Amino acid sequence: MGGGRPRAARHLIRALAWIWLALLVALPLAVVATMGFGTAQPGIPPVRLPWGAEGWQGSLESWALLLEDDYYLGAALRSLRLAGITALCCLVLGFAMALGIARMPARRQPLWLGLVLAPFLCGFVLRMAAWVGTLRDAGWVNRMLGHLGLEPLRLLYTDAALLVGMVHSYLPFAVLPLWAALARRDTALEEAAADLGASPFTVFRSVTLPLAAPAALASFLLVFIPAMGEVVIPELLGAPDAVLLGRAIWAEFFQTRDWPLAAVLATALLALLALPLAVQQRLSVRR
Amino acid sequence: MSLLSLQGVSKRFGAATALDALDLEVGEGEFLALLGGSGSGKSTLLRAVAGFERPDSGHVLLRGTDITALPPQKRDVAMMFQSYALFPHMTVFENIAYGLRRKGEAPGPRVAELVEMLGLAGLERRRPHQLSGGQAQRVALARALARRPTLVLLDEPLAALDANLRERTGFELRAIQRRTGSAFVMVTHDQAEALSLADRVAVLHAGRIAQVAPPRELYERPATREVARFLGAANLLDGPGGGFALRPERIRIAPGGRPARVEEVAFRGADVLVLARLEDGMALRILLPVAARAPVPGEAVEMQWEADDLVPLAT
């Protein structure tokens, strides 16, 4: 025997991982990327692939459209802004929550982490519907304002409502990696800083924060990346005219049925997201 | 007036009592060792002086001023941590300069002075993970000394070092203490370390000071059973009027003494350790000089000691 079984098992596990990646990540990506060079046509599927019986007949039309039309650039910039602000809000709130929990006695931490995750117990759509009910023109916020004799406010279908919903949904993803890093931190370092005359704020700024920076970057990206492609929350809470990338891709696939353009948008989004990931990889390798 | 004065300091963690109405005085420029086993309260005592633990009752006075309620940053006390707690994201220079920058002082000259004093030249730009254990220990000491504190607290300062480095570093520590004139309070569980470095040694047991005395006095005249047991595994005898401590090196094997049977003999280089049992069943440790004839296991011998060598113990 002599280690033969574990090695076979190792190979099998590695092979499974590669098969998974090849079938469910690489292949669909290749299909999408290829489709971007196709041409839209009526029919099923509504696309002519870039090569057929006559060899290469692909076109760069969809890529050209992406670069020429301000509509898509605008959607990309709006998505970047929304995802950036959402991730930043989640990072700031999440850091405070994670540090608060990490400073509690160890036996009380699981309860509070559980409370952070509690929203997941209630369906995502239900949570968003609750925001709609809260913020709509005749919702309870506006009714309360009415009882106080104040003018009703336009709350739903605004950027503010969208941001509230995004932060609410993504906050737990920011808290977890930060908590994992902060709970493991060496408290002797903070004590040493205080002992050397640093005020509590200086201890935080010069010791706690810099040492948690890798976790902060990870938690920012963990929110930023899915937020870039978010479709449902903008649809339910956001302004209908402020088109985002996720919404644009959705519309090209299912409404205008321009699959090559949708594929080009999806590919461009992926490229946009690969950049911060590459930066993070570089940073974590250097450490 | 003493530099540091602890008056009736108590601290409990849940059901466990770490410090039990403890009193202690430390003089200006003194090197005091706090010696005790794990759970004796010695680390809690150090943390209460540094300001990391708030005593449940009692007072901590520094030069006559009550600092019991002061946070760590307001105390003229510096701590060297057992793990050294060097800031991993800062260079050696920035680690040493940290306390000076908090005072708004330009750190250059003082850091240069400490780098020279502790033999750290050339390491200023390194990060803590690029240092050897001995170097990290010296950086931690330099950082604690940077603000010229009147009192330096050292938590097991030599415990993380190799045995051969520990002895030399211990002498360096004492030389630096004399040079700076700061009072040092060192926590240790190693009795040889405490006896060889400190001006006075305080033995902690169950949250109280069992005895405070200069090393020699402590070694030769232990006051209680715990102190005697902790210092070099003395023999504890029951006699008329209470217990006695009898040091193993005070016992001689010579005719005319009390009969005993040798059980184990171990050559230890500098001396020979003999375990023997008296007729009444009492086991004794005996240290014989190498030059003396060593008995063999099973041999019947007679053992002698002077009446003066029996140190009466408080019960």
XYZ file of C-alpha atoms in Angstrom:
602
model
C 0.000 0.000 0.000
C 2.558 2.563 1.274
C 0.714 5.827 0.664
C -0.772 4.745 -2.669
C -4.357 5.258 -1.539
C -3.876 8.834 -0.240
C -2.052 9.808 -3.419
C -4.861 8.396 -5.571
C -7.367 10.260 -3.415
C -5.367 13.451 -3.818
C -5.335 13.046 -7.582
C -9.054 12.351 -7.610
C -9.838 15.466 -5.576
C -7.597 17.566 -7.785
C -9.213 16.113 -10.904
C -12.689 16.874 -9.539
C -11.686 20.464 -8.934
C -10.330 20.786 -12.462
C -13.398 19.152 -14.000
C -15.615 21.486 -12.001
C -13.632 24.527 -13.118
C -13.495 23.392 -16.734
C -17.192 22.513 -17.079
C -18.779 25.196 -14.958
C -16.375 28.116 -15.231
C -14.045 27.889 -18.218
C -16.510 26.435 -20.723
C -19.380 28.887 -20.070
C -16.866 31.735 -20.087
C -15.516 30.582 -23.443
C -19.065 30.352 -24.804
C -19.892 33.863 -23.597
C -16.614 35.323 -24.861
C -17.101 33.667 -28.274
C -20.680 34.837 -28.478
C -19.460 38.413 -28.192
C -17.999 38.095 -31.680
C -21.205 36.683 -33.145
C -24.052 38.494 -34.876
C -27.585 38.856 -33.650
C -30.259 37.282 -35.871
C -33.914 36.401 -35.447
C -34.417 32.784 -34.451
C -33.495 30.317 -31.791
C -30.830 30.839 -30.603
C -30.950 34.486 -31.632
C -27.283 34.555 -32.540
C -25.024 33.458 -35.400
C -21.759 32.156 -34.008
C -18.518 33.714 -35.290
C -17.551 30.649 -37.289
C -19.601 28.197 -39.276
C -19.385 26.356 -42.599
C -17.629 29.280 -44.308
C -14.983 29.547 -41.590
C -14.461 32.760 -39.517
C -17.335 35.183 -39.954
C -17.191 36.934 -36.626
C -17.656 40.627 -36.181
C -16.353 43.256 -33.801
C -19.613 45.158 -34.115
C -20.776 44.567 -30.553
C -17.406 45.570 -29.099
C -17.465 48.704 -31.237
C -20.985 49.506 -29.983
C -19.865 49.096 -26.395
C -17.096 51.649 -26.860
C -19.096 54.084 -29.006
C -22.377 54.256 -27.098
C -22.279 56.427 -23.960
C -25.227 54.438 -22.640
C -23.044 51.469 -21.689
C -20.169 53.591 -20.423
C -22.700 55.454 -18.265
C -24.057 52.156 -16.929
C -20.527 50.997 -16.139
C -19.681 54.229 -14.306
C -22.954 54.148 -12.351
C -22.273 50.522 -11.395
C -18.727 51.370 -10.329
C -20.003 54.235 -8.214
C -22.792 52.201 -6.609
C -20.575 49.183 -5.942
C -17.791 51.421 -4.624
C -20.023 53.373 -2.259
C -21.815 50.197 -1.132
C -18.526 48.424 -0.437
C -17.168 51.463 1.396
C -20.289 51.780 3.583
C -20.203 48.040 4.312
C -16.488 48.280 5.136
C -16.924 51.152 7.614
C -20.041 49.713 9.283
C -18.680 46.168 9.097
C -15.357 47.173 10.666
C -17.108 48.787 13.617
C -19.373 45.753 14.067
C -16.558 43.226 13.653
C -14.298 45.065 16.099
C -17.154 45.385 18.577
C -17.831 41.655 18.416
C -14.139 40.714 18.474
C -13.681 42.738 21.680
C -16.455 40.855 23.481
C -15.702 37.886 25.742
C -15.205 34.831 23.529
C -18.294 33.048 24.770
C -20.599 35.900 23.729
C -19.188 36.302 20.217
C -21.111 33.428 18.520
C -24.448 34.950 19.571
C -23.625 38.322 18.032
C -22.206 36.783 14.867
C -25.438 34.828 14.644
C -27.386 38.070 14.875
C -25.299 39.526 12.029
C -26.242 36.519 9.915
C -29.877 36.465 11.101
C -31.199 38.376 8.031
C -30.297 35.317 5.922
C -32.965 33.371 7.785
C -35.540 35.532 6.073
C -35.780 35.353 2.298
C -33.951 37.964 0.250
C -37.033 39.010 -1.726
C -39.014 39.373 1.494
C -36.357 41.662 2.948
C -36.420 43.827 -0.176
C -40.210 43.846 -0.158
C -40.037 45.107 3.409
C -37.948 48.053 2.196
C -40.476 48.752 -0.526
C -43.258 48.733 2.071
C -41.246 50.983 4.350
C -40.141 53.524 1.776
C -43.016 53.779 -0.719
C -45.072 56.959 -0.943
C -47.796 55.557 1.330
C -45.323 53.527 3.394
C -45.013 53.844 7.131
C -42.136 56.350 7.037
C -44.219 58.765 4.989
C -47.335 58.101 7.051
C -45.347 58.908 10.184
C -44.130 62.121 8.574
C -47.748 62.887 7.729
C -48.814 62.419 11.354
C -46.089 64.894 12.335
C -47.531 67.339 9.846
C -44.596 67.084 7.414
C -44.684 66.809 3.627
C -44.235 63.253 2.340
C -40.830 62.504 0.811
C -39.964 60.634 -2.361
C -37.986 57.759 -0.866
C -38.507 54.681 -3.016
C -36.916 54.419 -6.470
C -34.090 56.782 -5.543
C -30.322 56.290 -5.272
C -30.643 56.551 -1.496
C -33.187 53.712 -1.335
C -30.977 51.632 -3.614
C -27.931 52.234 -1.408
C -29.843 51.332 1.756
C -30.993 48.062 0.207
C -27.524 47.230 -1.116
C -25.773 47.908 2.212
C -28.433 45.955 4.082
C -27.990 42.912 1.817
C -24.199 42.910 1.618
C -23.195 43.979 5.143
C -22.857 40.433 6.580
C -20.344 39.578 3.831
C -18.147 42.448 4.999
C -18.421 41.626 8.701
C -17.289 37.993 8.526
C -13.745 38.321 7.087
C -13.096 41.361 9.278
C -14.274 39.541 12.386
C -12.120 36.514 11.501
C -9.051 38.762 11.300
C -9.862 40.940 14.319
C -10.749 38.037 16.613
C -7.310 36.564 15.941
C -5.454 39.824 16.507
C -2.713 39.956 19.143
C -4.161 42.211 21.844
C -0.700 42.565 23.392
C 0.173 44.856 20.464
C -2.642 47.234 21.375
C -1.658 47.064 25.035
C 1.951 47.809 24.110
C 0.862 50.862 22.113
C -1.283 52.152 25.001
C 1.588 51.477 27.393
C 3.844 53.634 25.198
C 1.462 56.568 25.545
C -0.889 56.168 22.580
C -4.465 57.361 23.094
C -7.217 54.842 22.261
C -7.720 56.523 18.880
C -3.986 56.455 18.105
C -3.848 52.782 19.095
C -6.613 52.120 16.587
C -5.067 54.244 13.826
C -1.482 53.083 14.206
C -1.881 49.424 15.224
C -5.375 47.918 14.903
C -6.230 49.420 11.518
C -2.960 48.808 9.607
C -2.825 45.203 10.809
C -6.412 44.608 9.662
C -5.776 46.183 6.231
C -5.569 42.887 4.262
C -8.865 41.733 5.776
C -10.400 45.147 5.055
C -9.376 44.882 1.383
C -10.782 41.344 1.202
C -14.080 42.392 2.724
C -14.295 45.439 0.420
C -13.855 43.194 -2.632
C -16.256 40.583 -1.290
C -18.947 43.268 -1.443
C -17.682 45.241 -4.431
C -17.516 42.346 -6.893
C -21.064 40.988 -6.572
C -22.400 44.541 -6.193
C -21.002 45.433 -9.631
C -23.337 42.956 -11.319
C -26.322 43.299 -8.970
C -29.645 43.164 -10.869
C -32.479 42.542 -8.443
C -31.968 45.262 -5.809
C -31.716 48.130 -8.359
C -34.780 46.705 -10.055
C -36.801 46.735 -6.823
C -35.551 49.882 -5.089
C -33.565 51.982 -7.562
C -34.514 54.736 -9.987
C -35.763 53.099 -13.221
C -33.858 55.493 -15.513
C -30.477 54.954 -13.833
C -29.368 51.873 -15.747
C -26.621 49.732 -14.209
C -24.422 47.095 -15.847
C -26.317 44.151 -14.426
C -29.565 45.638 -15.607
C -28.093 46.372 -19.061
C -26.885 42.789 -19.505
C -30.257 41.474 -18.408
C -32.064 43.737 -20.857
C -29.883 42.771 -23.825
C -30.291 39.052 -23.121
C -33.992 38.906 -22.348
C -35.639 42.015 -23.790
C -33.811 43.151 -26.940
C -32.384 39.649 -27.384
C -29.065 40.994 -28.602
C -26.968 38.150 -27.242
C -23.633 39.228 -28.728
C -23.951 42.637 -27.068
C -24.979 41.029 -23.765
C -21.972 38.714 -24.034
C -19.645 41.643 -24.704
C -21.045 43.492 -21.674
C -20.573 40.419 -19.490
C -17.012 39.957 -20.730
C -16.208 43.620 -20.111
C -17.636 43.393 -16.573
C -15.489 40.362 -15.870
C -12.392 42.175 -17.129
C -13.266 45.148 -14.929
C -13.527 42.867 -11.865
C -10.362 40.928 -12.627
C -8.348 44.116 -12.104
C -8.979 44.650 -8.357
C -8.652 40.896 -7.777
C -5.253 40.895 -9.454
C -4.176 43.811 -7.278
C -5.290 41.967 -4.153
C -3.439 38.818 -5.238
C -0.271 40.830 -5.748
C -0.613 42.394 -2.289
C -1.331 39.141 -0.492
C 1.571 37.361 -2.205
C 3.964 40.112 -1.175
C 2.949 39.798 2.481
C 9.068 57.030 50.208
C 9.162 54.082 47.916
C 8.730 54.374 44.162
C 5.915 51.876 43.809
C 3.560 50.910 46.545
C 0.756 48.375 46.330
C -1.715 48.520 49.192
C -4.202 45.716 49.705
C -4.588 45.047 45.978
C -7.158 42.349 45.176
C -8.278 41.035 41.802
C -10.676 38.220 41.067
C -11.514 36.609 37.711
C -14.878 34.953 38.238
C -14.371 32.476 41.053
C -10.567 32.556 40.854
C -8.635 34.946 43.074
C -5.559 36.240 41.253
C -4.457 38.800 43.843
C -5.524 38.615 47.473
C -5.059 41.880 49.430
C -1.477 42.077 48.286
C 1.009 44.609 49.686
C 4.355 45.356 48.044
C 6.912 48.170 48.027
C 9.515 48.785 45.323
C 12.307 51.308 45.899
C 13.854 53.822 43.469
C 16.312 52.139 41.125
C 15.625 48.711 42.573
C 15.627 45.451 40.606
C 12.841 43.331 42.051
C 11.945 39.860 40.841
C 8.428 38.498 41.266
C 8.852 34.765 41.520
C 5.952 32.347 41.401
C 4.459 29.377 39.648
C 1.662 29.570 37.121
C -1.517 30.877 38.698
C 0.373 32.585 41.521
C -0.880 35.994 40.368
C 2.481 37.387 39.260
C 1.339 38.369 35.751
C -1.876 39.931 37.082
C 0.216 41.950 39.507
C 2.357 43.270 36.644
C -0.709 44.078 34.541
C -2.321 45.920 37.454
C 0.776 48.117 37.776
C 0.859 48.749 34.008
C -2.839 49.644 34.043
C -4.213 46.774 31.950
C -6.139 45.300 34.878
C -8.153 47.394 37.288
C -7.911 45.986 40.836
C -11.229 45.133 42.499
C -9.955 46.844 45.634
C -6.775 48.363 47.006
C -4.465 51.065 45.684
C -1.460 51.352 43.399
C 0.774 54.329 44.237
C 3.627 55.597 42.075
C 5.868 58.071 43.959
C 3.018 58.626 46.383
C 0.417 59.418 43.719
C -2.570 57.111 43.484
C -2.588 55.746 39.908
C -5.122 52.957 40.497
C -7.656 54.526 38.141
C -5.213 55.898 35.532
C -5.211 54.302 32.063
C -1.902 52.760 30.857
C -1.001 55.722 28.625
C -1.020 58.134 31.598
C 1.401 56.079 33.721
C 5.136 56.651 33.821
C 5.586 52.907 33.584
C 6.774 50.859 30.596
C 6.186 47.190 30.039
C 8.209 44.646 28.146
C 5.868 41.871 27.083
C 6.655 38.177 27.259
C 5.829 37.840 23.553
C 7.739 41.154 23.040
C 4.620 42.478 21.193
C 6.750 44.261 18.585
C 4.633 46.029 15.952
C 5.018 43.720 12.927
C 4.234 46.451 10.393
C 6.935 48.808 11.638
C 10.711 48.765 11.374
C 12.961 48.363 14.394
C 13.525 52.133 14.329
C 9.793 52.893 14.306
C 9.146 50.358 17.062
C 11.679 52.041 19.350
C 10.511 55.509 18.282
C 6.810 54.767 18.891
C 6.647 56.025 22.479
C 8.781 59.085 21.670
C 6.516 60.080 18.788
C 3.501 59.875 21.109
C 5.199 62.503 23.273
C 5.835 64.634 20.196
C 9.579 64.203 20.645
C 11.917 63.902 17.645
C 12.984 60.275 18.062
C 16.350 60.312 16.231
C 18.869 60.985 19.037
C 17.216 58.799 21.678
C 16.746 55.873 19.282
C 20.408 56.154 18.217
C 21.410 56.074 21.896
C 19.329 52.945 22.595
C 20.489 51.220 19.407
C 24.051 51.785 20.590
C 23.340 50.696 24.181
C 21.647 47.461 23.150
C 23.903 46.567 20.226
C 21.238 46.884 17.563
C 23.289 48.920 15.067
C 22.512 48.003 11.468
C 19.109 46.494 12.287
C 17.133 49.762 12.306
C 15.441 49.132 8.971
C 14.507 45.496 9.641
C 11.002 44.296 10.416
C 10.416 42.223 13.571
C 10.020 38.982 11.598
C 13.566 39.447 10.259
C 15.094 39.434 13.759
C 16.498 36.565 15.798
C 14.955 35.870 19.203
C 17.772 37.673 21.007
C 17.545 40.703 18.719
C 13.758 40.921 19.113
C 14.206 40.756 22.884
C 16.631 43.699 22.803
C 14.334 45.737 20.537
C 11.476 45.137 22.982
C 13.680 46.317 25.852
C 14.832 49.376 23.881
C 11.223 50.275 23.087
C 10.261 50.017 26.778
C 13.239 52.169 27.839
C 12.776 54.845 25.153
C 10.651 57.224 27.231
C 13.004 56.906 30.239
C 10.271 55.466 32.479
C 10.903 55.505 36.219
C 9.587 51.963 36.396
C 10.077 49.172 33.835
C 7.960 46.032 34.051
C 9.369 42.893 32.455
C 7.134 39.865 31.899
C 9.343 36.772 31.684
C 11.969 38.719 29.700
C 14.288 35.736 29.208
C 11.765 32.905 28.874
C 11.697 32.886 25.068
C 15.490 32.726 24.673
C 17.746 29.688 24.220
C 19.368 28.462 27.419
C 22.865 29.595 26.390
C 21.655 33.065 25.425
C 19.578 33.436 28.571
C 22.496 33.679 30.974
C 24.362 36.361 28.998
C 21.178 38.342 28.341
C 20.394 38.216 32.052
C 23.702 39.887 32.893
C 23.085 42.473 30.156
C 19.658 43.148 31.597
C 21.120 43.867 35.021
C 23.872 46.062 33.543
C 21.281 48.078 31.618
C 19.130 48.415 34.717
C 22.067 49.885 36.640
C 22.997 52.160 33.766
C 19.503 53.603 33.305
C 18.754 53.867 37.019
C 15.129 52.886 36.373
C 13.515 50.470 38.759
C 12.904 47.058 37.161
C 10.152 44.694 38.245
C 10.619 41.337 36.555
C 8.152 38.482 36.582
C 9.689 35.038 36.331
C 8.984 31.430 37.183
C 12.702 30.574 37.120
C 14.197 30.743 40.603
C 17.824 30.811 39.373
C 16.997 33.810 37.170
C 15.304 35.641 40.034
C 18.100 34.934 42.515
C 20.936 35.837 40.161
C 19.548 39.129 38.781
C 17.414 40.833 41.382
C 18.259 42.998 44.390
C 15.229 41.558 46.141
C 12.970 38.649 45.293
C 9.272 38.514 46.118
C 7.798 35.014 46.110
C 4.118 34.950 45.177
C 1.820 32.200 46.264
C -1.955 32.119 45.801
C -2.215 35.856 45.144
C -0.158 36.912 48.142
C 3.490 37.711 48.792
C 4.834 34.742 50.731
C 8.195 36.424 51.365
C 10.246 39.386 50.107
C 13.970 39.307 50.783
C 17.380 39.691 49.155
C 18.270 36.520 47.193
C 20.742 35.104 49.671
C 18.440 35.555 52.644
C 15.528 34.088 50.728
C 17.557 31.063 49.757
C 18.993 30.421 53.170
C 16.065 31.462 55.337
C 12.828 30.603 53.490
C 9.914 31.743 55.634
C 7.233 29.306 54.518
C 6.825 25.836 53.129
C 5.873 27.259 49.705
C 8.958 29.436 49.498
C 11.204 26.562 50.546
C 9.590 24.234 48.022
C 9.843 26.787 45.247
C 13.511 27.587 45.845
C 15.620 24.692 44.717
C 13.474 21.828 45.931
C 14.506 21.922 49.570
C 13.728 18.974 51.815
C 10.765 19.651 54.080
C 10.986 17.938 57.460
C 8.432 17.751 60.200
C 9.927 18.213 63.600
C 8.950 19.239 67.059
C 7.213 22.593 66.862
C 6.428 22.596 63.126
C 8.135 22.191 59.776
C 11.742 22.766 58.789
C 13.511 23.276 55.486
C 16.783 21.465 54.924
C 18.786 22.290 51.804
C 20.012 19.227 49.903
C 23.619 20.484 49.764
C 23.771 20.791 53.564
C 23.409 17.042 54.105
C 26.557 14.953 54.431
C 26.971 11.205 54.309
C 29.068 10.278 57.332
C 28.986 7.650 60.068
C 27.119 8.546 63.217
C 24.137 10.151 61.522
C 20.603 9.003 60.851
C 20.428 5.715 58.961
C 18.943 5.802 55.485
C 18.822 3.702 52.331
C 19.967 5.101 49.008
C 17.351 4.789 46.226
C 18.707 6.726 43.258
C 22.039 8.290 42.344
C 22.501 10.715 39.459
C 25.736 12.341 38.321
C 24.881 15.901 37.220
C 28.271 17.294 36.224
C 28.786 19.890 38.950
C 27.411 17.651 41.676
C 25.832 14.278 42.434
C 22.152 14.024 43.312
C 21.212 11.259 45.733
C 17.672 10.267 46.658
C 17.540 8.426 49.961
C 14.853 7.326 52.389
C 15.110 7.557 56.168
C 13.924 4.731 58.366
C 10.690 6.593 59.117
C 9.868 6.626 55.404
C 10.856 10.262 54.799
C 12.485 10.817 51.375
C 15.467 13.199 51.179
C 17.305 14.861 48.282
C 21.013 15.175 48.879
C 23.546 17.025 46.729
C 27.090 15.738 47.127
C 30.227 17.364 45.765
C 31.691 15.424 42.839
C 34.859 14.849 44.825
C 33.003 12.902 47.552
C 32.515 9.149 47.254
C 29.128 8.540 45.677
C 27.017 5.790 47.216
C 25.314 3.179 45.055
C 21.573 2.504 44.997
C 20.494 0.141 47.728
C 23.419 1.028 49.959
C 22.743 1.698 53.641
C 24.246 5.040 54.685
C 24.101 7.450 57.572
C 23.284 11.086 57.062
C 24.252 14.133 59.054
C 23.446 17.818 59.148
C 23.982 20.682 61.568
C 21.134 21.895 63.752
C 21.660 25.379 62.234
C 20.809 24.031 58.805
C 17.236 23.293 59.822
C 15.294 26.437 58.916
C 12.015 26.716 60.830
C 9.024 27.441 58.607
C 5.918 29.388 59.421
C 2.782 27.323 59.017
